[in-house]
Coordinates of N, CA and C in Angstrom, one line a residue:
Chain A
X398 N 65.2 121.3 4.4 CA 64.5 120.0 4.5 C 65.5 118.9 4.9
X399 N 65.0 117.9 5.6 CA 65.9 116.9 6.1 C 66.2 115.9 5.0
X400 N 67.3 115.2 5.1 CA 67.7 114.2 4.1 C 68.6 113.2 4.8
X401 N 68.7 112.0 4.2 CA 69.5 110.9 4.8 C 70.3 110.3 3.7
X402 N 71.6 110.0 4.1 CA 72.5 109.3 3.2 C 72.9 108.0 3.8
X403 N 72.8 106.9 3.1 CA 73.3 105.7 3.5 C 74.4 105.3 2.5
X404 N 75.7 105.5 2.8 CA 76.7 105.3 1.8 C 76.9 103.9 1.2
X405 N 76.5 102.9 2.0 CA 76.7 101.6 1.5 C 75.5 101.0 1.0
X406 N 75.5 100.6 -0.3 CA 74.3 100.0 -0.9 C 74.1 98.6 -0.4
X407 N 75.3 97.9 -0.4 CA 75.3 96.4 -0.1 C 76.5 96.1 0.8
X408 N 76.2 95.4 1.9 CA 77.3 94.9 2.8 C 77.1 93.4 3.0
X409 N 78.3 92.7 3.0 CA 78.3 91.3 3.3 C 79.2 91.0 4.5
X410 N 78.7 90.3 5.4 CA 79.4 90.0 6.6 C 79.2 88.5 6.9
X411 N 80.2 87.9 7.6 CA 80.1 86.5 8.0 C 79.3 86.4 9.3
X412 N 78.6 85.3 9.4 CA 77.8 85.1 10.6 C 78.7 85.1 11.8
X413 N 78.3 85.8 12.8 CA 79.1 85.9 14.0 C 80.0 87.1 14.0
X414 N 80.2 87.7 12.9 CA 81.0 88.9 12.8 C 80.2 90.1 13.3
X415 N 81.0 91.2 13.6 CA 80.3 92.5 14.0 C 79.8 93.2 12.7
X416 N 78.9 94.1 13.0 CA 78.3 94.8 11.9 C 78.2 96.3 12.2
X417 N 78.4 97.2 11.2 CA 78.1 98.6 11.4 C 77.6 99.1 10.1
X418 N 76.4 99.7 10.1 CA 75.8 100.3 8.9 C 75.8 101.8 9.1
X419 N 76.2 102.5 8.1 CA 76.4 103.9 8.3 C 75.2 104.7 7.8
X420 N 75.0 105.8 8.5 CA 73.9 106.7 8.2 C 74.3 108.1 8.5
X421 N 74.2 109.0 7.5 CA 74.5 110.4 7.7 C 73.2 111.2 7.4
X422 N 72.9 112.2 8.2 CA 71.7 113.0 8.0 C 72.0 114.5 7.8
X423 N 71.1 115.1 7.3 CA 71.1 116.6 7.2 C 69.8 117.1 7.7
X424 N 69.9 118.0 8.7 CA 68.7 118.5 9.3 C 69.1 119.7 10.2
X425 N 68.4 120.8 10.1 CA 68.7 122.0 10.7 C 68.6 122.0 12.2
X426 N 67.7 121.3 12.7 CA 67.5 121.3 14.2 C 67.9 119.9 14.7
X427 N 67.5 119.7 16.0 CA 67.8 118.4 16.6 C 66.9 117.4 15.9
X428 N 67.5 116.4 15.3 CA 66.7 115.4 14.5 C 66.1 114.3 15.4
X429 N 65.0 113.7 14.8 CA 64.5 112.5 15.3 C 65.1 111.4 14.4
X430 N 65.7 110.4 14.9 CA 66.4 109.4 14.0 C 65.9 108.0 14.2
X431 N 65.8 107.3 13.2 CA 65.2 105.9 13.2 C 66.0 105.0 12.4
X432 N 66.0 103.7 12.8 CA 66.4 102.6 11.9 C 65.3 101.6 11.8
X433 N 65.0 101.3 10.5 CA 64.0 100.3 10.2 C 64.7 99.1 9.5
X434 N 64.1 97.9 9.6 CA 64.5 96.8 8.9 C 63.4 96.2 8.0
X435 N 63.7 95.8 6.8 CA 62.7 95.3 5.9 C 63.2 93.9 5.4
X436 N 62.4 92.9 5.7 CA 62.7 91.6 5.2 C 62.0 91.4 3.8
X437 N 62.5 90.5 3.0 CA 61.9 90.4 1.6 C 60.4 90.3 1.6
X438 N 59.8 91.1 0.8 CA 58.3 91.0 0.7 C 57.5 91.5 1.9
X439 N 58.2 92.2 2.8 CA 57.6 92.6 4.0 C 57.6 94.2 4.1
X440 N 56.9 94.7 5.1 CA 56.9 96.1 5.4 C 58.1 96.4 6.3
X441 N 58.2 97.6 6.7 CA 59.3 98.0 7.6 C 59.0 97.8 9.0
X442 N 60.0 97.4 9.8 CA 59.8 97.2 11.2 C 60.8 98.1 11.9
X443 N 60.3 98.8 12.9 CA 61.2 99.7 13.6 C 62.2 99.0 14.5
X444 N 63.4 99.3 14.4 CA 64.5 98.7 15.2 C 64.8 99.5 16.4
X445 N 64.9 100.8 16.2 CA 65.2 101.7 17.3 C 65.0 103.1 16.9
X446 N 65.0 104.0 17.8 CA 64.8 105.4 17.6 C 65.6 106.3 18.6
X447 N 65.9 107.5 18.1 CA 66.6 108.4 19.0 C 65.8 109.8 18.9
X448 N 65.5 110.3 20.1 CA 64.9 111.6 20.2 C 65.8 112.6 20.9
X449 N 66.3 112.1 22.1 CA 67.1 113.0 22.9 C 67.7 112.1 24.0
X450 N 68.6 112.8 24.8 CA 69.1 112.0 25.9 C 70.3 111.2 25.6
X451 N 70.5 110.1 26.1 CA 71.6 109.2 25.9 C 71.8 109.0 24.4
X452 N 73.0 109.2 23.9 CA 73.3 109.1 22.5 C 73.4 107.7 22.0
X453 N 73.6 106.8 22.9 CA 73.6 105.4 22.5 C 72.3 104.7 22.9
X454 N 71.6 104.3 21.8 CA 70.3 103.8 22.0 C 70.2 102.3 21.7
X455 N 69.5 101.6 22.5 CA 69.4 100.1 22.3 C 68.0 99.8 21.6
X456 N 68.1 98.8 20.7 CA 66.9 98.5 20.0 C 66.5 97.0 20.1
X457 N 65.7 96.6 19.3 CA 65.3 95.1 19.3 C 66.3 94.3 18.6
X458 N 66.3 93.0 18.8 CA 67.1 92.1 18.0 C 68.6 92.3 18.3
X459 N 69.0 92.9 19.4 CA 70.4 93.1 19.7 C 71.1 94.3 19.0
X460 N 70.3 95.1 18.3 CA 70.9 96.2 17.6 C 71.0 97.4 18.5
X461 N 72.0 98.3 18.2 CA 72.2 99.6 18.9 C 72.6 100.6 17.9
X462 N 72.4 101.8 18.2 CA 72.9 102.9 17.3 C 73.4 104.1 18.2
X463 N 74.3 104.8 17.6 CA 74.9 105.9 18.4 C 74.7 107.2 17.6
X464 N 74.2 108.2 18.2 CA 74.0 109.5 17.6 C 75.2 110.3 17.9
X465 N 75.8 110.8 16.8 CA 77.0 111.7 16.9 C 76.7 113.0 16.2
X466 N 76.4 114.0 17.0 CA 76.0 115.3 16.4 C 77.1 115.9 15.6
X467 N 78.3 115.8 16.1 CA 79.5 116.4 15.4 C 79.7 115.8 14.0
X468 N 79.3 114.6 13.8 CA 79.5 113.9 12.6 C 78.2 113.8 11.8
X469 N 77.1 114.3 12.3 CA 75.8 114.1 11.7 C 75.6 112.7 11.3
X470 N 75.9 111.8 12.3 CA 75.7 110.4 12.0 C 74.9 109.6 13.0
X471 N 74.4 108.5 12.5 CA 73.5 107.7 13.4 C 73.8 106.2 12.9
X472 N 74.9 105.7 13.2 CA 75.3 104.4 12.7 C 74.7 103.3 13.5
X473 N 74.3 102.2 12.8 CA 73.7 101.1 13.4 C 74.7 100.0 13.6
X474 N 74.7 99.3 14.8 CA 75.7 98.3 15.1 C 75.1 97.1 15.7
X475 N 75.8 96.0 15.5 CA 75.4 94.7 16.2 C 76.7 94.0 16.4
X476 N 77.0 93.5 17.6 CA 78.3 92.8 17.9 C 78.4 91.5 17.2
X477 N 77.4 90.8 17.0 CA 77.5 89.4 16.4 C 76.2 89.2 15.5
X478 N 76.5 89.1 14.2 CA 75.4 89.0 13.3 C 74.9 87.5 13.1
X479 N 73.6 87.4 13.0 CA 73.0 86.1 12.8 C 72.4 86.0 11.4
X480 N 72.3 84.8 10.9 CA 71.9 84.6 9.5 C 70.5 85.3 9.3
X481 N 69.7 85.3 10.3 CA 68.3 85.9 10.2 C 68.3 87.4 10.1
X482 N 69.5 88.0 10.3 CA 69.6 89.5 10.2 C 69.7 89.9 8.7
X483 N 69.9 89.0 7.8 CA 69.9 89.4 6.4 C 68.6 90.0 6.0
X484 N 68.7 91.3 5.5 CA 67.5 92.1 5.2 C 68.0 93.4 4.6
X485 N 67.1 94.3 4.4 CA 67.5 95.7 4.0 C 67.2 96.6 5.2
X486 N 68.1 97.5 5.4 CA 68.1 98.4 6.6 C 68.0 99.8 6.1
X487 N 67.0 100.5 6.7 CA 66.8 101.9 6.3 C 66.9 102.8 7.5
X488 N 67.7 103.9 7.3 CA 67.8 105.0 8.3 C 66.8 106.0 7.9
X489 N 66.2 106.7 8.8 CA 65.3 107.7 8.6 C 65.4 108.9 9.5
X490 N 65.2 110.1 9.0 CA 65.2 111.3 9.9 C 63.9 112.0 9.8
X491 N 63.4 112.5 10.9 CA 62.2 113.2 10.9 C 62.2 114.3 12.0
X492 N 61.1 115.1 11.9 CA 60.8 116.1 13.0 C 59.7 115.6 13.8
X493 N 59.1 116.4 14.6 CA 58.1 115.9 15.5 C 56.7 115.8 14.9
X494 N 56.6 115.9 13.6 CA 55.2 115.7 13.1 C 55.2 114.6 12.1
X495 N 56.0 113.6 12.3 CA 56.0 112.4 11.5 C 56.4 112.7 10.0
X496 N 57.0 113.8 9.8 CA 57.5 114.1 8.4 C 58.8 113.4 8.3
X497 N 58.9 112.2 7.8 CA 60.1 111.4 7.8 C 60.6 111.3 6.4
X498 N 62.0 111.2 6.3 CA 62.7 111.0 5.1 C 63.6 109.8 5.3
X499 N 63.5 108.9 4.3 CA 64.3 107.7 4.4 C 65.5 107.7 3.5
X500 N 66.6 107.0 3.9 CA 67.7 106.7 3.1 C 67.4 105.7 2.0
X501 N 68.3 105.5 1.1 CA 68.1 104.5 0.0 C 68.2 103.1 0.5
X502 N 68.7 102.9 1.7 CA 68.8 101.5 2.2 C 70.1 100.9 2.0
X503 N 70.5 99.9 3.0 CA 71.7 99.1 2.8 C 71.2 97.7 2.9
X504 N 71.6 96.9 1.9 CA 71.2 95.5 1.9 C 72.3 94.7 2.5
X505 N 71.9 93.9 3.6 CA 72.8 93.1 4.3 C 72.7 91.6 3.9
X506 N 73.9 91.1 3.5 CA 74.0 89.7 3.2 C 74.8 89.0 4.3
X507 N 74.4 87.9 4.8 CA 75.2 87.2 5.9 C 75.7 85.9 5.3
X508 N 77.0 85.8 5.3 CA 77.6 84.5 4.8 C 77.7 83.5 6.0
X509 N 77.5 82.2 5.6 CA 77.5 81.2 6.7 C 78.9 81.0 7.2
Chain B
X935 N 45.4 91.5 17.3 CA 45.9 92.9 17.2 C 46.5 93.1 15.8
X936 N 45.6 93.3 14.9 CA 46.0 93.5 13.5 C 46.9 94.7 13.3
X937 N 47.9 94.6 12.5 CA 48.7 95.7 12.2 C 48.1 96.5 11.0
X938 N 48.9 97.2 10.3 CA 48.5 97.9 9.2 C 48.2 96.9 8.0
X939 N 47.0 97.0 7.5 CA 46.7 96.0 6.5 C 46.6 96.7 5.1
X940 N 47.3 96.1 4.2 CA 47.3 96.6 2.8 C 46.8 95.5 1.9
X941 N 45.9 95.9 0.9 CA 45.5 95.0 -0.1 C 45.3 95.7 -1.4
X942 N 45.5 95.0 -2.5 CA 46.0 93.7 -2.6 C 47.5 93.6 -2.3
X943 N 48.1 92.5 -2.1 CA 49.6 92.4 -2.0 C 50.3 92.6 -3.3
X944 N 49.6 92.1 -4.4 CA 50.2 92.2 -5.7 C 49.1 92.7 -6.6
X945 N 49.4 93.6 -7.5 CA 48.4 94.1 -8.4 C 49.1 94.3 -9.8
X946 N 48.4 93.7 -10.8 CA 49.0 93.9 -12.2 C 47.9 94.6 -13.0
X947 N 48.4 95.7 -13.6 CA 47.6 96.5 -14.5 C 48.2 96.7 -15.8
X948 N 47.4 96.8 -16.8 CA 47.9 97.2 -18.2 C 48.0 98.7 -18.2
X949 N 48.9 99.2 -19.1 CA 49.0 100.6 -19.3 C 47.7 101.3 -19.6
X950 N 47.4 102.4 -18.9 CA 46.1 103.1 -19.2 C 45.0 102.7 -18.2
X951 N 45.1 101.6 -17.5 CA 44.1 101.2 -16.5 C 44.3 102.0 -15.2
X952 N 43.4 101.8 -14.3 CA 43.4 102.4 -13.0 C 43.9 101.4 -12.0
X953 N 44.6 101.9 -11.0 CA 45.0 101.1 -9.9 C 44.5 101.7 -8.6
X954 N 43.9 100.8 -7.8 CA 43.4 101.3 -6.5 C 44.1 100.4 -5.4
X955 N 44.8 101.1 -4.5 CA 45.5 100.5 -3.4 C 44.8 100.9 -2.1
X956 N 44.6 99.9 -1.3 CA 43.9 100.1 0.0 C 44.7 99.9 1.2
X957 N 44.5 100.7 2.2 CA 45.2 100.6 3.4 C 44.3 100.8 4.6
X958 N 44.3 99.8 5.5 CA 43.5 100.0 6.8 C 44.6 100.2 7.9
X959 N 44.5 101.3 8.5 CA 45.5 101.6 9.6 C 45.3 100.7 10.8
X960 N 46.3 100.7 11.7 CA 46.1 100.0 12.9 C 44.9 100.5 13.7
X961 N 44.3 99.7 14.5 CA 43.2 100.2 15.3 C 43.6 101.3 16.2
X962 N 42.8 102.4 16.2 CA 43.2 103.5 17.0 C 44.0 104.5 16.3
X963 N 44.5 104.2 15.1 CA 45.4 105.2 14.4 C 44.6 106.0 13.4
X964 N 44.8 107.3 13.5 CA 44.0 108.1 12.6 C 44.9 108.9 11.6
X965 N 46.2 108.6 11.6 CA 47.1 109.2 10.7 C 47.7 108.2 9.7
X966 N 47.6 108.5 8.5 CA 48.0 107.5 7.4 C 49.0 108.2 6.5
X967 N 50.0 107.5 6.1 CA 51.1 108.0 5.2 C 51.3 106.9 4.1
X968 N 51.5 107.4 2.9 CA 51.8 106.6 1.8 C 53.2 106.9 1.3
X969 N 53.9 105.8 1.0 CA 55.3 105.9 0.5 C 55.4 105.0 -0.8
X970 N 56.3 105.3 -1.6 CA 56.6 104.5 -2.8 C 58.1 104.1 -2.8
X971 N 58.3 102.8 -3.1 CA 59.6 102.3 -3.1 C 59.9 101.7 -4.5
X972 N 60.9 102.4 -5.1 CA 61.3 101.9 -6.4 C 62.5 100.9 -6.2
X973 N 62.7 100.0 -7.2 CA 63.8 99.1 -7.0 C 65.2 99.8 -6.7
X974 N 65.9 99.3 -5.8 CA 67.2 99.9 -5.4 C 67.1 101.3 -4.9
X975 N 65.9 101.7 -4.5 CA 65.8 103.0 -3.9 C 65.1 102.9 -2.5
X976 N 65.2 103.9 -1.8 CA 64.5 104.0 -0.5 C 63.1 104.3 -0.6
X977 N 62.4 104.6 0.5 CA 61.0 105.0 0.5 C 60.9 106.5 0.2
X978 N 60.1 106.8 -0.7 CA 59.8 108.2 -1.0 C 58.4 108.6 -0.5
X979 N 58.4 109.6 0.3 CA 57.1 110.1 0.9 C 56.2 110.6 -0.3
X980 N 55.0 110.2 -0.1 CA 54.0 110.7 -1.1 C 53.0 111.6 -0.5
X981 N 52.2 111.1 0.5 CA 51.1 111.9 1.1 C 50.9 111.5 2.5
X982 N 50.4 112.4 3.2 CA 50.0 112.2 4.7 C 48.6 112.7 4.8
X983 N 47.8 111.8 5.4 CA 46.3 112.1 5.6 C 45.9 111.8 7.0
X984 N 44.9 112.6 7.4 CA 44.1 112.3 8.6 C 42.7 112.0 8.1
X985 N 41.9 111.6 8.9 CA 40.5 111.3 8.5 C 39.9 112.5 7.8
X986 N 39.5 112.2 6.6 CA 38.8 113.2 5.7 C 39.7 114.4 5.3
X987 N 40.9 114.4 5.6 CA 41.8 115.5 5.3 C 43.1 115.1 4.7
X988 N 43.6 115.8 3.7 CA 44.9 115.6 3.2 C 45.8 116.7 3.9
X989 N 46.8 116.2 4.6 CA 47.6 117.2 5.4 C 48.8 117.6 4.6
X990 N 49.4 116.7 3.9 CA 50.7 117.0 3.1 C 50.7 116.1 1.9
X991 N 50.6 116.7 0.8 CA 50.7 115.9 -0.5 C 51.9 116.3 -1.3
X992 N 52.9 116.8 -0.7 CA 54.1 117.4 -1.4 C 54.8 116.3 -2.2
X993 N 54.7 115.0 -1.9 CA 55.4 114.0 -2.6 C 54.5 113.3 -3.7
X994 N 53.3 113.8 -3.9 CA 52.5 113.2 -4.9 C 52.7 113.8 -6.2
X995 N 52.8 112.9 -7.3 CA 52.9 113.5 -8.6 C 51.6 114.4 -8.9
X996 N 51.8 115.4 -9.7 CA 50.7 116.3 -9.9 C 49.6 115.8 -10.6
X997 N 49.8 114.8 -11.5 CA 48.7 114.2 -12.3 C 48.6 112.8 -12.0
X998 N 47.4 112.3 -12.2 CA 47.0 110.9 -12.2 C 47.0 110.2 -10.8
X999 N 47.6 110.8 -9.8 CA 47.7 110.3 -8.5 C 46.7 111.0 -7.5
X1000 N 46.0 110.3 -6.7 CA 45.2 110.9 -5.7 C 45.0 110.0 -4.5
X1001 N 44.7 110.6 -3.4 CA 44.6 109.8 -2.2 C 43.4 110.3 -1.3
X1002 N 42.8 109.4 -0.6 CA 41.8 109.8 0.3 C 41.8 108.9 1.5
X1003 N 41.2 109.4 2.6 CA 41.1 108.7 3.8 C 39.7 109.1 4.4
X1004 N 38.7 108.4 4.0 CA 37.3 108.8 4.4 C 37.0 108.5 5.8
X1005 N 35.9 109.1 6.3 CA 35.5 108.9 7.7 C 35.4 107.4 8.0
X1006 N 34.8 106.7 7.1 CA 34.6 105.2 7.3 C 35.4 104.5 6.2
X1007 N 36.1 103.4 6.6 CA 36.8 102.6 5.6 C 38.2 103.0 5.4
X1008 N 38.9 102.2 4.5 CA 40.3 102.3 4.4 C 40.7 103.6 3.7
X1009 N 42.0 103.9 3.8 CA 42.6 104.9 2.9 C 42.8 104.3 1.5
X1010 N 42.6 105.1 0.5 CA 42.8 104.6 -0.9 C 43.8 105.5 -1.6
X1011 N 44.8 104.8 -2.2 CA 45.7 105.5 -3.2 C 45.3 105.1 -4.5
X1012 N 45.0 106.1 -5.4 CA 44.4 105.8 -6.7 C 45.4 106.4 -7.7
X1013 N 45.7 105.5 -8.7 CA 46.5 105.9 -9.8 C 45.7 105.7 -11.1
X1014 N 45.5 106.8 -11.8 CA 44.7 106.7 -13.0 C 45.7 106.6 -14.2
X1015 N 45.2 105.9 -15.2 CA 46.0 105.7 -16.5 C 47.4 105.4 -16.2
X1016 N 47.6 104.2 -15.6 CA 49.0 103.8 -15.1 C 49.9 103.7 -16.3
X1017 N 51.2 104.0 -16.0 CA 52.3 103.8 -17.0 C 53.3 102.9 -16.3
X1018 N 54.2 102.4 -17.2 CA 55.2 101.4 -16.7 C 56.0 102.0 -15.5
X1019 N 56.3 103.3 -15.6 CA 57.1 103.9 -14.5 C 56.4 103.9 -13.1
X1020 N 55.1 103.6 -13.1 CA 54.4 103.5 -11.8 C 54.7 102.2 -11.1
X1021 N 55.3 101.3 -11.8 CA 55.6 100.0 -11.2 C 56.5 100.2 -10.0
X1022 N 56.1 99.7 -8.9 CA 56.8 100.0 -7.6 C 56.1 99.2 -6.5
X1023 N 56.7 99.3 -5.3 CA 56.0 98.9 -4.1 C 55.5 100.1 -3.4
X1024 N 54.2 100.0 -3.0 CA 53.6 101.2 -2.3 C 53.3 100.7 -0.9
X1025 N 53.9 101.5 0.0 CA 53.7 101.2 1.4 C 52.8 102.2 2.1
X1026 N 52.0 101.7 3.0 CA 51.2 102.6 3.9 C 51.7 102.4 5.3
X1027 N 51.7 103.5 6.0 CA 52.1 103.5 7.4 C 51.0 104.3 8.2
X1028 N 50.9 103.9 9.4 CA 49.9 104.7 10.3 C 50.5 105.0 11.6
X1029 N 50.0 106.0 12.3 CA 50.4 106.4 13.6 C 49.2 106.8 14.4
X1030 N 49.4 106.8 15.7 CA 48.3 107.2 16.6 C 48.1 108.7 16.7
X1031 N 49.3 109.3 16.7 CA 49.3 110.8 16.8 C 50.2 111.3 15.8
X1032 N 50.3 112.6 15.7 CA 51.2 113.2 14.7 C 52.6 113.3 15.3
X1033 N 52.8 113.2 16.6 CA 54.1 113.4 17.1 C 54.9 112.0 17.2
X1034 N 56.0 112.0 16.5 CA 56.8 110.8 16.4 C 57.3 110.3 17.8
X1035 N 57.4 111.3 18.7 CA 57.9 110.9 20.0 C 57.0 109.9 20.7
X1036 N 55.7 110.2 20.5 CA 54.7 109.3 21.2 C 54.3 108.2 20.3
X1037 N 54.4 108.3 19.0 CA 53.8 107.3 18.1 C 54.5 107.1 16.8
X1038 N 55.5 106.3 16.8 CA 56.2 106.0 15.6 C 55.4 105.4 14.5
X1039 N 55.8 105.4 13.3 CA 55.1 104.8 12.2 C 55.1 103.3 12.3
X1040 N 54.0 102.7 11.9 CA 53.8 101.3 11.8 C 53.5 101.0 10.3
X1041 N 54.2 100.1 9.7 CA 54.1 99.9 8.2 C 53.3 98.7 7.9
X1042 N 52.6 98.7 6.8 CA 52.0 97.5 6.2 C 53.0 96.8 5.4
X1043 N 52.6 95.7 4.8 CA 53.5 94.8 4.0 C 53.6 95.3 2.6
X1044 N 52.9 96.3 2.2 CA 53.0 96.9 0.9 C 52.1 96.3 -0.2
X1045 N 51.9 97.0 -1.2 CA 51.3 96.5 -2.5 C 52.3 96.7 -3.6
X1046 N 52.6 95.6 -4.3 CA 53.5 95.6 -5.4 C 52.7 95.7 -6.7
X1047 N 52.8 96.9 -7.3 CA 52.1 97.2 -8.5 C 53.1 96.9 -9.7
X1048 N 52.6 96.1 -10.6 CA 53.3 95.9 -11.9 C 52.4 96.4 -13.0
X1049 N 53.0 97.2 -13.9 CA 52.3 97.7 -15.0 C 52.9 97.1 -16.3
X1050 N 52.0 96.4 -17.0 CA 52.5 95.7 -18.2 C 52.2 96.4 -19.5

């Protein structure tokens, strides 16, 4: 069965600084990988996804993620964080039938 | 273009009462998923339904919890005889097809259940 680990429960960065959120997955076959963002009191919004092809994927709001098979990782990055990026971020792994498993999430705080 | 609609947004129940959570998927979506989010935890899969069928309920507790997605109307997650441990945010998601490649999940804003 697939599983996801997000090692960092909480990260604080200064506005304008770069960001990297870590995600490690466990899955026997080629995974489908996702990053979602959740603002307080809201549902989850899809940031980006990886199925195949180019291992560097671009998403919305200036986010990107890189799939590294050798490290079983799918880390999320943003070169310059904005205050509005403060939220909780979830990594998820699935197969092709929408059977998805989510990580516990990383809460991002942005300092002025 | 309404997204996934969940109601109520907040629900307070006393121990032993029943909780009914409703989810209307996006227009054109016939696949519905329910997830539970406990404080400081990620989303835990509960159940996957298509119209009139439960496809996967491997994440549902064996007792007190049930789900349906009738031919007409919203999907319902029903919790009987609620206990304090049921307090959580319950999220519904929908997709157009079963294949994530073609149709990623779209989430509602959740129902926050508080059991007093």
